[in-house]
mmCIF file of C-alpha atoms in Angstrom:
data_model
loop_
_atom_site.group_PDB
_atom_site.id
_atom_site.type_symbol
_atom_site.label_atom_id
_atom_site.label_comp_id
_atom_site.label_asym_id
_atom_site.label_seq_id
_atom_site.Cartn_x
_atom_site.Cartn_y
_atom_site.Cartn_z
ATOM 1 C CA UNK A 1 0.000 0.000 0.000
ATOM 2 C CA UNK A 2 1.432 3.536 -1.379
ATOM 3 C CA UNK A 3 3.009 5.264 1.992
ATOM 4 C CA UNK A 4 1.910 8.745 -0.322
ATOM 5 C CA UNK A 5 -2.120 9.530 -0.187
ATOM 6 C CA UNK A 6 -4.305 11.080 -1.931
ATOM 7 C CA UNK A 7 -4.084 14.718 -0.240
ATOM 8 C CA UNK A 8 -0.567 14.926 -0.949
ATOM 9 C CA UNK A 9 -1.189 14.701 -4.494
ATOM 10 C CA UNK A 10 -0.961 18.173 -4.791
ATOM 11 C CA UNK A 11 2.117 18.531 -2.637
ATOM 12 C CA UNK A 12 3.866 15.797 -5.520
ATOM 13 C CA UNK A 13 3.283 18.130 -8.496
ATOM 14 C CA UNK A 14 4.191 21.166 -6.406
ATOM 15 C CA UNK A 15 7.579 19.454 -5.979
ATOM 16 C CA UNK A 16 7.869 17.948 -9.086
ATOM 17 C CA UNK A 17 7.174 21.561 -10.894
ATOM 18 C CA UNK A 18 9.580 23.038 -8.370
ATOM 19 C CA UNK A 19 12.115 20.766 -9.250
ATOM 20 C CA UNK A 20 11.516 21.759 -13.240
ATOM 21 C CA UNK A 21 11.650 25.278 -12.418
ATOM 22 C CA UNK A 22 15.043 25.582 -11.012
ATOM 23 C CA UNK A 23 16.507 22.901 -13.456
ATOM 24 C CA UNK A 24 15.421 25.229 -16.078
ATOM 25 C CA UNK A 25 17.277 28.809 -13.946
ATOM 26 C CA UNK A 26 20.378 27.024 -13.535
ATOM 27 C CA UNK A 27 20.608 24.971 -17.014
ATOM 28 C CA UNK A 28 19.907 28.428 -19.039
ATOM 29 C CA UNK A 29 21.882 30.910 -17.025
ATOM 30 C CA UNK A 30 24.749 28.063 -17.048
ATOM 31 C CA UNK A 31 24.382 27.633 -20.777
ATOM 32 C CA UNK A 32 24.540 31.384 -22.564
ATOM 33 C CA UNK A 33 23.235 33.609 -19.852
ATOM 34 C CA UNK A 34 27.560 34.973 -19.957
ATOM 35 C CA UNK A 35 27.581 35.619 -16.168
ATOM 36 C CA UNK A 36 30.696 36.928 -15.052
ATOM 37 C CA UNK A 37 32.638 35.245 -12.380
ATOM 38 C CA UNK A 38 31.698 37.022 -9.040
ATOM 39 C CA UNK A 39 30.101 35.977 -5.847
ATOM 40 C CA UNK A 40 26.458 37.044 -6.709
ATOM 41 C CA UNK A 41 26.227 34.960 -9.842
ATOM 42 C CA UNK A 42 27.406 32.046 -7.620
ATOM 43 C CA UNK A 43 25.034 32.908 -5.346
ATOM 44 C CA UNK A 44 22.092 32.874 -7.498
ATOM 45 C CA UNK A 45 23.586 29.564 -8.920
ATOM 46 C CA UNK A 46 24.134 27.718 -5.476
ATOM 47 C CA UNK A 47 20.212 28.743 -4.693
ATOM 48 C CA UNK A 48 18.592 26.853 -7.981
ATOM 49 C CA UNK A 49 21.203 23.628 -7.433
ATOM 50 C CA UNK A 50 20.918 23.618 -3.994
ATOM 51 C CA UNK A 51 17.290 23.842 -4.283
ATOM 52 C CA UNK A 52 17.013 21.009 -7.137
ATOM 53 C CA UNK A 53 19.173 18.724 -5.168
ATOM 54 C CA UNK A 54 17.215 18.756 -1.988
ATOM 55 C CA UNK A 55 14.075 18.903 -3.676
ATOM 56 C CA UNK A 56 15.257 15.655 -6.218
ATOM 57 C CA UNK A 57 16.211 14.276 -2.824
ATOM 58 C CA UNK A 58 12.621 14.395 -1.249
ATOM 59 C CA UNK A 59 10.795 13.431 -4.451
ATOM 60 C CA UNK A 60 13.204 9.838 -4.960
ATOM 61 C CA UNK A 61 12.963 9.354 -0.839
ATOM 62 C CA UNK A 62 8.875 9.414 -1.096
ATOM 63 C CA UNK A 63 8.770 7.420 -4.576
ATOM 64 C CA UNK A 64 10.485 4.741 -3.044
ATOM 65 C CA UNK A 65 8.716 4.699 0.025
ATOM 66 C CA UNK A 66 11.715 5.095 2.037
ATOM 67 C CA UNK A 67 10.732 7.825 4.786
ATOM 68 C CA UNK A 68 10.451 5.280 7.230
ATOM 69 C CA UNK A 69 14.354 4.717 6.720
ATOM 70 C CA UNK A 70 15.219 8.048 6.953
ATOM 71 C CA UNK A 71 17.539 8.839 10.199
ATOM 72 C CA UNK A 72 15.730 12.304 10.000
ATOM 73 C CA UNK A 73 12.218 13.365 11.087
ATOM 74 C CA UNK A 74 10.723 13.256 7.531
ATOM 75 C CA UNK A 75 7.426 14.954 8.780
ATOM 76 C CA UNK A 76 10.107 18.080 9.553
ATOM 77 C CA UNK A 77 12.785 17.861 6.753
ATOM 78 C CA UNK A 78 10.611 17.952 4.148
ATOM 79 C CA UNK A 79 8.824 21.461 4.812
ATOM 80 C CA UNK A 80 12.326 22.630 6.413
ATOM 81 C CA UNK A 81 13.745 21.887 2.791
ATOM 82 C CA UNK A 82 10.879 23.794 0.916
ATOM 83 C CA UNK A 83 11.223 26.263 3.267
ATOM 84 C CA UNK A 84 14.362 27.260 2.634
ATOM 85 C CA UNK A 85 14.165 26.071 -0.953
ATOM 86 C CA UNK A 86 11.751 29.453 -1.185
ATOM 87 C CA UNK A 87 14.113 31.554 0.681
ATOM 88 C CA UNK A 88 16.958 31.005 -1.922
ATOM 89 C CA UNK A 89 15.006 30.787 -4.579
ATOM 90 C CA UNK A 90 13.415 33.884 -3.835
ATOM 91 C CA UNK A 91 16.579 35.760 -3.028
ATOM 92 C CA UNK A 92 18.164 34.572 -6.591
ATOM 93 C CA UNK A 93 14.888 36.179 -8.176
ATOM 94 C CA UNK A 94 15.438 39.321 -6.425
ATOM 95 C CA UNK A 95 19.028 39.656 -7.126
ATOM 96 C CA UNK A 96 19.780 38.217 -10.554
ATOM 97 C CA UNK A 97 17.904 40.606 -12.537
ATOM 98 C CA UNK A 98 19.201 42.838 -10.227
ATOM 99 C CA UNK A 99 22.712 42.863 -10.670
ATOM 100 C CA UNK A 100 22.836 41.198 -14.043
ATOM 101 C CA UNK A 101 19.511 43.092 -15.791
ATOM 102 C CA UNK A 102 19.528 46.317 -14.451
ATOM 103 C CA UNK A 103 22.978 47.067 -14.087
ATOM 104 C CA UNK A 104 24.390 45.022 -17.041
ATOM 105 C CA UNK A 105 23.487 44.990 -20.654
ATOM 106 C CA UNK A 106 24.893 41.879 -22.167
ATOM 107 C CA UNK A 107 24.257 41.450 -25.853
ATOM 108 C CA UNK A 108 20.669 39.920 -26.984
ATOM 109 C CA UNK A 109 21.128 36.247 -26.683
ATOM 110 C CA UNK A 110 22.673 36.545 -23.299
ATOM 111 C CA UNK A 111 19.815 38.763 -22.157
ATOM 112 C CA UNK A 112 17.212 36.525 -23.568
ATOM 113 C CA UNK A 113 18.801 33.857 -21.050
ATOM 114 C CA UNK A 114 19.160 35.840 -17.991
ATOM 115 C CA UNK A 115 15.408 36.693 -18.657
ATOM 116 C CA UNK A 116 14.185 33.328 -18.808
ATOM 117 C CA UNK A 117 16.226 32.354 -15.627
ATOM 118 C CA UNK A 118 14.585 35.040 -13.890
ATOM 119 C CA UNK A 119 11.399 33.996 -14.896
ATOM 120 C CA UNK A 120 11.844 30.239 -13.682
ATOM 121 C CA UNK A 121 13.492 31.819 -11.098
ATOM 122 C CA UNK A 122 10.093 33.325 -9.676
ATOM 123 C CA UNK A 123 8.383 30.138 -10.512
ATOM 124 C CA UNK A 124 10.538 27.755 -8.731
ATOM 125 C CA UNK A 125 9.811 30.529 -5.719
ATOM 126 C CA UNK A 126 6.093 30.351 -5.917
ATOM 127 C CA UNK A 127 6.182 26.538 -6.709
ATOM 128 C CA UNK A 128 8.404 25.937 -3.418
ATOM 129 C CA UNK A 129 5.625 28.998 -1.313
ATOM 130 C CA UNK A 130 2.801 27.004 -2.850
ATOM 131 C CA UNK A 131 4.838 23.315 -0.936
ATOM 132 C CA UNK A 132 5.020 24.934 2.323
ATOM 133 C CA UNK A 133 1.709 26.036 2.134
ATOM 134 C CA UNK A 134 0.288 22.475 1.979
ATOM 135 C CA UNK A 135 2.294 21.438 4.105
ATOM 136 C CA UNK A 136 2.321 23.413 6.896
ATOM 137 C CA UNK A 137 0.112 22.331 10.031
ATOM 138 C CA UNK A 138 -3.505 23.619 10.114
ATOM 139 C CA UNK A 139 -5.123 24.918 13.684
ATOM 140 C CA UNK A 140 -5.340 21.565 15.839
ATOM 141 C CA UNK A 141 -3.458 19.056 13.676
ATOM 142 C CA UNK A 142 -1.070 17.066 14.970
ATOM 143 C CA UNK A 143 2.767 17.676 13.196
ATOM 144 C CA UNK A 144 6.377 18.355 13.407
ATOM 145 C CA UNK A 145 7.478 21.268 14.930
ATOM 146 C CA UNK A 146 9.171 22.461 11.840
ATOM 147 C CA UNK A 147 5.574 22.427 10.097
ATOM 148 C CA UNK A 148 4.274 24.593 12.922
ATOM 149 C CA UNK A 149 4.447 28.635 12.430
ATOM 150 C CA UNK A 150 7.497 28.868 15.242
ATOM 151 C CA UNK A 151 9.285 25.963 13.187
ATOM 152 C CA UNK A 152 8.940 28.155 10.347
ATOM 153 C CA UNK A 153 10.025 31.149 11.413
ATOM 154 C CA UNK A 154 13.487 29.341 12.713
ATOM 155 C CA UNK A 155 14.200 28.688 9.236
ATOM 156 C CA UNK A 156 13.315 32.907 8.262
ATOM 157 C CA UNK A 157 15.106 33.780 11.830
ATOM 158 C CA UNK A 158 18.168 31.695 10.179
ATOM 159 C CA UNK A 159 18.355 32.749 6.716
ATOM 160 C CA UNK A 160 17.727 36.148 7.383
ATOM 161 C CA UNK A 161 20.822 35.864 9.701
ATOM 162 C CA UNK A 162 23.245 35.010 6.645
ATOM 163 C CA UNK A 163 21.838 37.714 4.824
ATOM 164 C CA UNK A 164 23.065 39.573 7.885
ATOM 165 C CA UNK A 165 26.633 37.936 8.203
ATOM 166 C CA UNK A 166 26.899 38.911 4.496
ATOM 167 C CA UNK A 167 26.300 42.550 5.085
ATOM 168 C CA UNK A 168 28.991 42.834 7.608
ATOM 169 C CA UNK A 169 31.290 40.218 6.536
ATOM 170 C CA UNK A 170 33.856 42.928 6.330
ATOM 171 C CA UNK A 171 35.694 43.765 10.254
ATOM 172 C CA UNK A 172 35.575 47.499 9.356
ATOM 173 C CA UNK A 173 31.457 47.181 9.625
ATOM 174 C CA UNK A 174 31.957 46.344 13.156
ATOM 175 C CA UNK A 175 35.299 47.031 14.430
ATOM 176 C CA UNK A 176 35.232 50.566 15.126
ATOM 177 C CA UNK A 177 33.239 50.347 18.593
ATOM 178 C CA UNK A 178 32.201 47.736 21.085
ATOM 179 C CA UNK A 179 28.740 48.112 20.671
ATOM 180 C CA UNK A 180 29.051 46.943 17.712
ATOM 181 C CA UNK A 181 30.733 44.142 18.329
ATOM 182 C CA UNK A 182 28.072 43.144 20.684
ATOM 183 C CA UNK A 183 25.602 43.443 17.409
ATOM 184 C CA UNK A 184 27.634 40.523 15.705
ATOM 185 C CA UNK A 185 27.872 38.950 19.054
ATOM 186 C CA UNK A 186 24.522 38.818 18.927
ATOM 187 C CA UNK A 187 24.156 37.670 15.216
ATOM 188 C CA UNK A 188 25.880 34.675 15.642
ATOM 189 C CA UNK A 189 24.360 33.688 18.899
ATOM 190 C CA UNK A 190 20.881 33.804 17.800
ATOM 191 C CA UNK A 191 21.988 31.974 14.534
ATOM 192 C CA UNK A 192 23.625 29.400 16.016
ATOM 193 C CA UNK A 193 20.806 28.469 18.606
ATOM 194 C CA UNK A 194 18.239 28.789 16.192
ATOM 195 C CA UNK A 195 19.735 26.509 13.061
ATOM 196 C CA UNK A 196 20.836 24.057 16.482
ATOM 197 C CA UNK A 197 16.792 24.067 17.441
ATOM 198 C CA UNK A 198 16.136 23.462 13.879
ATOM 199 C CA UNK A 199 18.716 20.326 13.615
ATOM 200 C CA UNK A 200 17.871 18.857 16.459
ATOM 201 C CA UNK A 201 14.099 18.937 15.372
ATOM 202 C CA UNK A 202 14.822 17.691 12.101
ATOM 203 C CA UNK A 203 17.140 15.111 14.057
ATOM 204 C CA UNK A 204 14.449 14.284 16.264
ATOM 205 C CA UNK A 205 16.878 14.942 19.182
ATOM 206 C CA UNK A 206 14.991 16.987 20.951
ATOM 207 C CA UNK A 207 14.502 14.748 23.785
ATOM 208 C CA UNK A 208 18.718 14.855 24.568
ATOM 209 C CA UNK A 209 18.433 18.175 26.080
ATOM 210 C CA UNK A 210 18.521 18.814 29.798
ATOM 211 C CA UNK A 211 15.123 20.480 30.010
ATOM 212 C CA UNK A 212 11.828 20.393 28.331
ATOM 213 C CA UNK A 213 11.940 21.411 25.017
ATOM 214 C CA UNK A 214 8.899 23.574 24.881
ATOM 215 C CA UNK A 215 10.967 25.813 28.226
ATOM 216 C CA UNK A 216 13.907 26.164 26.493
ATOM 217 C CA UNK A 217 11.986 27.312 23.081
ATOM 218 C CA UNK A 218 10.293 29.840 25.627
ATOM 219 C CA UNK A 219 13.538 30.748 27.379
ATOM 220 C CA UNK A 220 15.518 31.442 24.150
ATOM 221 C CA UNK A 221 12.717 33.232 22.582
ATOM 222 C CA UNK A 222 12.708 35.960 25.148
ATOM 223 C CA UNK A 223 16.511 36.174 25.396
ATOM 224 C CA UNK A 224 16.554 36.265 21.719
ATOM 225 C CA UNK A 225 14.391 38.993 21.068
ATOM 226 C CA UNK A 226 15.644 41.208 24.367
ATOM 227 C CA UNK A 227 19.092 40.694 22.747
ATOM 228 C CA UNK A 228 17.729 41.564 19.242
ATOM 229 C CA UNK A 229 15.958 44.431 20.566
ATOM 230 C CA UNK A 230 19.495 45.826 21.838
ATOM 231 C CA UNK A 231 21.279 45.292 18.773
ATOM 232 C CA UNK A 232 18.521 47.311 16.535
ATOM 233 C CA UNK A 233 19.331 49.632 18.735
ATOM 234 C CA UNK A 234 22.397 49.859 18.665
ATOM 235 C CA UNK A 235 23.759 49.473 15.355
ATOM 236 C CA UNK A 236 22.105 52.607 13.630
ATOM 237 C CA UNK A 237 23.186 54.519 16.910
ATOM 238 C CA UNK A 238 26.985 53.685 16.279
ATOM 239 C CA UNK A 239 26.439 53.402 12.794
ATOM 240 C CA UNK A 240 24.544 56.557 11.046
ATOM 241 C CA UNK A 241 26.470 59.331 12.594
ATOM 242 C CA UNK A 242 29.288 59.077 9.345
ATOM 243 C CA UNK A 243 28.198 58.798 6.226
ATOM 244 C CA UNK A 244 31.143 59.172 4.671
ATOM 245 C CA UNK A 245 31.448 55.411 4.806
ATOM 246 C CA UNK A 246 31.243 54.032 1.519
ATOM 247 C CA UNK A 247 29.413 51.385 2.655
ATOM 248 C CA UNK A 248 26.678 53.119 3.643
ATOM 249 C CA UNK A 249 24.104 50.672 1.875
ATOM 250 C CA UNK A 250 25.428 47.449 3.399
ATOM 251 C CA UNK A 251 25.199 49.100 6.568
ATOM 252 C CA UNK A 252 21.531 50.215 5.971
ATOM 253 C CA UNK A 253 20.915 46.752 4.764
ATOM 254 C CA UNK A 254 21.841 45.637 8.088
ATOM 255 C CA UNK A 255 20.207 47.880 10.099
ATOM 256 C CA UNK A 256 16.840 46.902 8.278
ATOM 257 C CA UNK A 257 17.443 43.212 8.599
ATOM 258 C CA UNK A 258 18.183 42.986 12.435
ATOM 259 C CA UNK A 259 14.948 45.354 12.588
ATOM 260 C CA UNK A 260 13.324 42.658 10.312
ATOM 261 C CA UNK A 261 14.845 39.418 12.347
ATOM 262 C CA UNK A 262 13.488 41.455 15.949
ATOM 263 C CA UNK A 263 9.978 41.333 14.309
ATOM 264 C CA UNK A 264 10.605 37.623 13.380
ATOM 265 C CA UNK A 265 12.173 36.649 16.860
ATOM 266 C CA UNK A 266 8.898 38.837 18.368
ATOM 267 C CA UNK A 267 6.201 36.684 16.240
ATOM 268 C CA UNK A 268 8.366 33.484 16.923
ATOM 269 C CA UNK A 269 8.150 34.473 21.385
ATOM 270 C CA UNK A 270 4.307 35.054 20.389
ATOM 271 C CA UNK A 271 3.256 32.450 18.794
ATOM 272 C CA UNK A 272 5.590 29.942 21.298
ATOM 273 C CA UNK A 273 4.177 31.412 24.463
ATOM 274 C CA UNK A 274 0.633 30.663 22.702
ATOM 275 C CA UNK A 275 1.743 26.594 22.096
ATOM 276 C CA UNK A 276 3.373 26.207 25.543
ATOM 277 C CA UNK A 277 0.950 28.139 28.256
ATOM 278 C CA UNK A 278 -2.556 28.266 25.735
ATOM 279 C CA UNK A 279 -2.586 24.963 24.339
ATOM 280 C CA UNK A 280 -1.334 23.837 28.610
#
């Protein structure tokens, strides 16, 4: 008897045209889209592999009935792969005709490529939105905590983090005052506990920790977002007064994604604190 039911039918084709989409982005823009050699073009290359690899991975693990076998939590690795398959995905479709449409004018051929990468680009993103959409859990099911709304915004809380350690992968961004050094101290913390939460979920080694999960989710939520709080604070504060950095838009950048990842680490305490003391 098929392990896959009938409900999930929709969840196959969603992953199957996923999987079409961003073999399409990376086989065109590989093939005459004339990228230069620089880290954004790897980037948006390492999204629509990385993507297609994980996603080919799911698809052969659930046509062969293997989830069973899996040392993983399948229930959680699953949406934890589409979830971050749409981050990248939708971080490639924001920055490749970016960089190499707006700002480049390669001749026709070329152009027609990076177009049609762009376009797949988008539909890989929606295809992988539309997976985690099905497959998140619905008020009162029973499911992984990775397929919960807190699970979910682990994998945001993480991935908005890189973005982060991207912006001020540079030591002049940060070395200048200790305040700021307590901002990346903070960065790293935060992004280190969360992707370990998000592991051990997917590891289903939840139960090794010295407490109960659901306190320590609680725990590190507050401390998370108090230390959060401080650093979206601080960083503009040590930050704006010279603008004669040149760069001024990284440091923006930053300052609006540790704004966005407080927000994030806010709905995460929220909806935790609701799942722990509510559903109690």
């Amino acid at each position: 008897m098929p392990l896959i039911a009938f409900p999930t039918s929709q969840l196959l084709w969603m992953r199957v045209a996923a999987l079409l989409f961003t073999c399409v982005a990376f086989s065109v823009s590989a093939h005459g889209a004339a990228l230069p050699s620089d880290g954004m073009a790897d980037w948006c290359i390492f999204c629509w592999v990385a993507s297609f690899i994980f996603t080919l991975l799911v698809l052969l693990v659930e046509l062969f009935h293997l989830q069973a076998r899996a040392p993983v939590s399948w229930n959680n690795f699953h949406i934890t792969v589409a979830c971050y398959a749409a981050l990248l995905c939708l971080s490639a479709s924001v920055i490749f005709p970016l960089f190499f449409l707006r700002y480049q004018r390669p001749y026709q051929e070329a152009h027609d490529h990076r177009v049609a990468s762009t376009i797949f680009s988008c539909l890989a993103a929606l295809a992988y939105i539309g997976e985690v959409s099905l497959s998140r859990a619905r008020p009162g099911e029973v499911a992984g905590y990775m397929a919960t709304a807190p699970g979910l915004l682990k994998v945001f809380q993480t991935f908005v983090a890189c973005l982060i350690f991207i912006q001020v992968s540079h030591p002049d961004s940060y070395d200048r005052h200790p305040g700021l050094k307590w901002c990346l101290a903070v960065y790293c913390i935060c992004f280190i506990v969360s992707m370990a939460v998000v592991v051990l979920c997917v590891g289903e080694c939840t139960g090794y920790l010295p407490v109960p999960f659901s306190k320590f989710l609680s725990v590190y939520g507050l401390l998370a977002a108090i230390m959060y709080l401080t650093a979206t604070i601080i960083w503009p504060v040590f930050q704006f007064g010279k603008f004669r950095r040149n760069d001024r838009n990284e440091l923006i950048a930053t300052a609006v994604l540790t704004a966005l990842n407080f927000l994030l680490y806010m709905a995460d305490l929220a909806y935790t604190a609701r799942l722990v003391f509510v559903t109690a």
